[in-house]
Amino acid sequence: MDRIWYDLAGKTTRENTHELNNVFAIIKECAGLIQDHLSMDMNSESTFYKKTNNSVKTIENQISRGMEIAKNLNLLAHVIGLDRGKQENLYEIVRLAISLTQASWKKKGVNICIKSSGASSEFVNLDSVLLHTVIFLVLSVLLEMSSSGSSIKAFLKEKDNYINLHLISNDRNLAPEAESVKLKLLEQSLVSLNGIMNIIKNPFSMVLAFPKKTF
Amino acid sequence: MKNLKILLVDDEEKFISALADRLRLRGFIVTTELDGEYAIEKIETESFDVMVVDLLMPRMGGIELLKRIKYSGIDTPVILLTGHGSSKEGIQGMKLGAYDYLMKPIAFEELLDKLYKASSAN
């Protein structure tokens, strides 16, 4: 039943993203056409030209913003539709999860980024949907608890047969709340399925360990 | 430089209408068709320097149209458009003989560049 639901969610997201891209394509070409006519027919020093030109540029910038969201949703849709148990690139999954969750928590002003991977291999051998669920859940709980203006850095590190995802926050007030992240994962029965999770307090640091893919 | 003859095939009428106007402003001679079936009828009677074809269309999609063009021995370069936000479909099209592909929404300058390159490659 889960598989049917994931396939449906993946297909719906993919097809709607495709439609969104078509909408953006129309708006972008129409904005481009307005700009073409402006450049040809108007005095570039006139107030009308400047104001219209600025508006067109705003439209184009917003399209770029929308395209980035659509691109991430499309990636997510492809991930949902992947075969279960397929090898997964952890770096790409975390990057995607950050991009999608950040858009939702932007108003809080919490910055989160992933540094380039220090691991020689980034592939882990876990169910793709489960892996995404864990990472989205951890990031969203972390972002929800973080104070405005704080930042979280993510990076990967290889250790024995695991690839560790380190999440380090500069928010000193976050440390006492850290256990709740663990509890949240335990509630959802996700920790035991995904190897070891350690929480080191002050400065706030969390490590999620994922079994490395053996080729 | 000679005015290039372009055939745009896409079921998104507003999109190809605006795109065609932008190309015409730059001297291209542009014909538009709303699906693959109409495009086949058009290329049987008229020749073009480059075709720009959307992948997902009712009746006949871009891949099917590309196969029909290649099967008919027409050597007009085809640039595919994909709205899926991934390069997978575009690469698949290139394996079937498409000159290149672009993702929607397109970067207009990139389209111009590919049109010129495709026509000179032909």
mmCIF file with all atom_site columns, C-alpha atoms in Angstrom, chain A residues 2-14 72-84 88 96 100 127-130 132-133 136:
data_model
loop_
_atom_site.group_PDB
_atom_site.id
_atom_site.type_symbol
_atom_site.label_atom_id
_atom_site.label_alt_id
_atom_site.label_comp_id
_atom_site.label_asym_id
_atom_site.label_entity_id
_atom_site.label_seq_id
_atom_site.pdbx_PDB_ins_code
_atom_site.Cartn_x
_atom_site.Cartn_y
_atom_site.Cartn_z
_atom_site.occupancy
_atom_site.B_iso_or_equiv
_atom_site.pdbx_formal_charge
_atom_site.auth_seq_id
_atom_site.auth_comp_id
_atom_site.auth_asym_id
_atom_site.auth_atom_id
_atom_site.pdbx_PDB_model_num
ATOM 1  C CA . ASP A 1 2   ? 2.878  2.322  0.895   1.00 0.00 ? 2   ASP A CA 1
ATOM 2  C CA . ARG A 1 3   ? 4.487  1.705  -2.499  1.00 0.00 ? 3   ARG A CA 1
ATOM 3  C CA . ILE A 1 4   ? 1.250  2.629  -4.300  1.00 0.00 ? 4   ILE A CA 1
ATOM 4  C CA . TRP A 1 5   ? 0.985  5.802  -2.247  1.00 0.00 ? 5   TRP A CA 1
ATOM 5  C CA . TYR A 1 6   ? 4.617  6.787  -2.953  1.00 0.00 ? 6   TYR A CA 1
ATOM 6  C CA . ASP A 1 7   ? 4.189  6.108  -6.677  1.00 0.00 ? 7   ASP A CA 1
ATOM 7  C CA . LEU A 1 8   ? 1.051  8.228  -6.720  1.00 0.00 ? 8   LEU A CA 1
ATOM 8  C CA . ALA A 1 9   ? 2.690  11.058 -4.760  1.00 0.00 ? 9   ALA A CA 1
ATOM 9  C CA . GLY A 1 10  ? 5.748  10.896 -7.038  1.00 0.00 ? 10  GLY A CA 1
ATOM 10 C CA . LYS A 1 11  ? 3.688  10.950 -10.225 1.00 0.00 ? 11  LYS A CA 1
ATOM 11 C CA . THR A 1 12  ? 1.411  13.763 -8.997  1.00 0.00 ? 12  THR A CA 1
ATOM 12 C CA . THR A 1 13  ? 4.378  15.896 -7.943  1.00 0.00 ? 13  THR A CA 1
ATOM 13 C CA . ARG A 1 14  ? 6.227  15.201 -11.204 1.00 0.00 ? 14  ARG A CA 1
ATOM 14 C CA . ASN A 1 72  ? 13.740 20.684 -6.367  1.00 0.00 ? 72  ASN A CA 1
ATOM 15 C CA . LEU A 1 73  ? 10.186 19.366 -6.294  1.00 0.00 ? 73  LEU A CA 1
ATOM 16 C CA . ASN A 1 74  ? 10.889 17.522 -9.506  1.00 0.00 ? 74  ASN A CA 1
ATOM 17 C CA . LEU A 1 75  ? 14.017 15.971 -8.007  1.00 0.00 ? 75  LEU A CA 1
ATOM 18 C CA . LEU A 1 76  ? 12.006 14.945 -4.982  1.00 0.00 ? 76  LEU A CA 1
ATOM 19 C CA . ALA A 1 77  ? 9.341  13.414 -7.234  1.00 0.00 ? 77  ALA A CA 1
ATOM 20 C CA . HIS A 1 78  ? 11.982 11.368 -9.037  1.00 0.00 ? 78  HIS A CA 1
ATOM 21 C CA . VAL A 1 79  ? 13.384 10.205 -5.698  1.00 0.00 ? 79  VAL A CA 1
ATOM 22 C CA . ILE A 1 80  ? 9.957  9.090  -4.467  1.00 0.00 ? 80  ILE A CA 1
ATOM 23 C CA . GLY A 1 81  ? 9.539  7.105  -7.647  1.00 0.00 ? 81  GLY A CA 1
ATOM 24 C CA . LEU A 1 82  ? 12.888 5.307  -7.297  1.00 0.00 ? 82  LEU A CA 1
ATOM 25 C CA . ASP A 1 83  ? 13.130 1.566  -6.725  1.00 0.00 ? 83  ASP A CA 1
ATOM 26 C CA . ARG A 1 84  ? 13.269 0.717  -3.055  1.00 0.00 ? 84  ARG A CA 1
ATOM 27 C CA . GLU A 1 88  ? 21.594 6.701  -2.681  1.00 0.00 ? 88  GLU A CA 1
ATOM 28 C CA . LEU A 1 96  ? 17.915 18.722 -1.808  1.00 0.00 ? 96  LEU A CA 1
ATOM 29 C CA . LEU A 1 100 ? 13.276 22.354 0.142   1.00 0.00 ? 100 LEU A CA 1
ATOM 30 C CA . ASP A 1 127 ? 15.593 2.628  1.215   1.00 0.00 ? 127 ASP A CA 1
ATOM 31 C CA . SER A 1 128 ? 15.272 5.947  -0.633  1.00 0.00 ? 128 SER A CA 1
ATOM 32 C CA . VAL A 1 129 ? 11.933 7.039  0.802   1.00 0.00 ? 129 VAL A CA 1
ATOM 33 C CA . LEU A 1 130 ? 12.956 6.187  4.360   1.00 0.00 ? 130 LEU A CA 1
ATOM 34 C CA . HIS A 1 132 ? 14.481 11.132 2.728   1.00 0.00 ? 132 HIS A CA 1
ATOM 35 C CA . THR A 1 133 ? 11.911 10.941 5.510   1.00 0.00 ? 133 THR A CA 1
ATOM 36 C CA . PHE A 1 136 ? 13.544 15.925 6.136   1.00 0.00 ? 136 PHE A CA 1
#
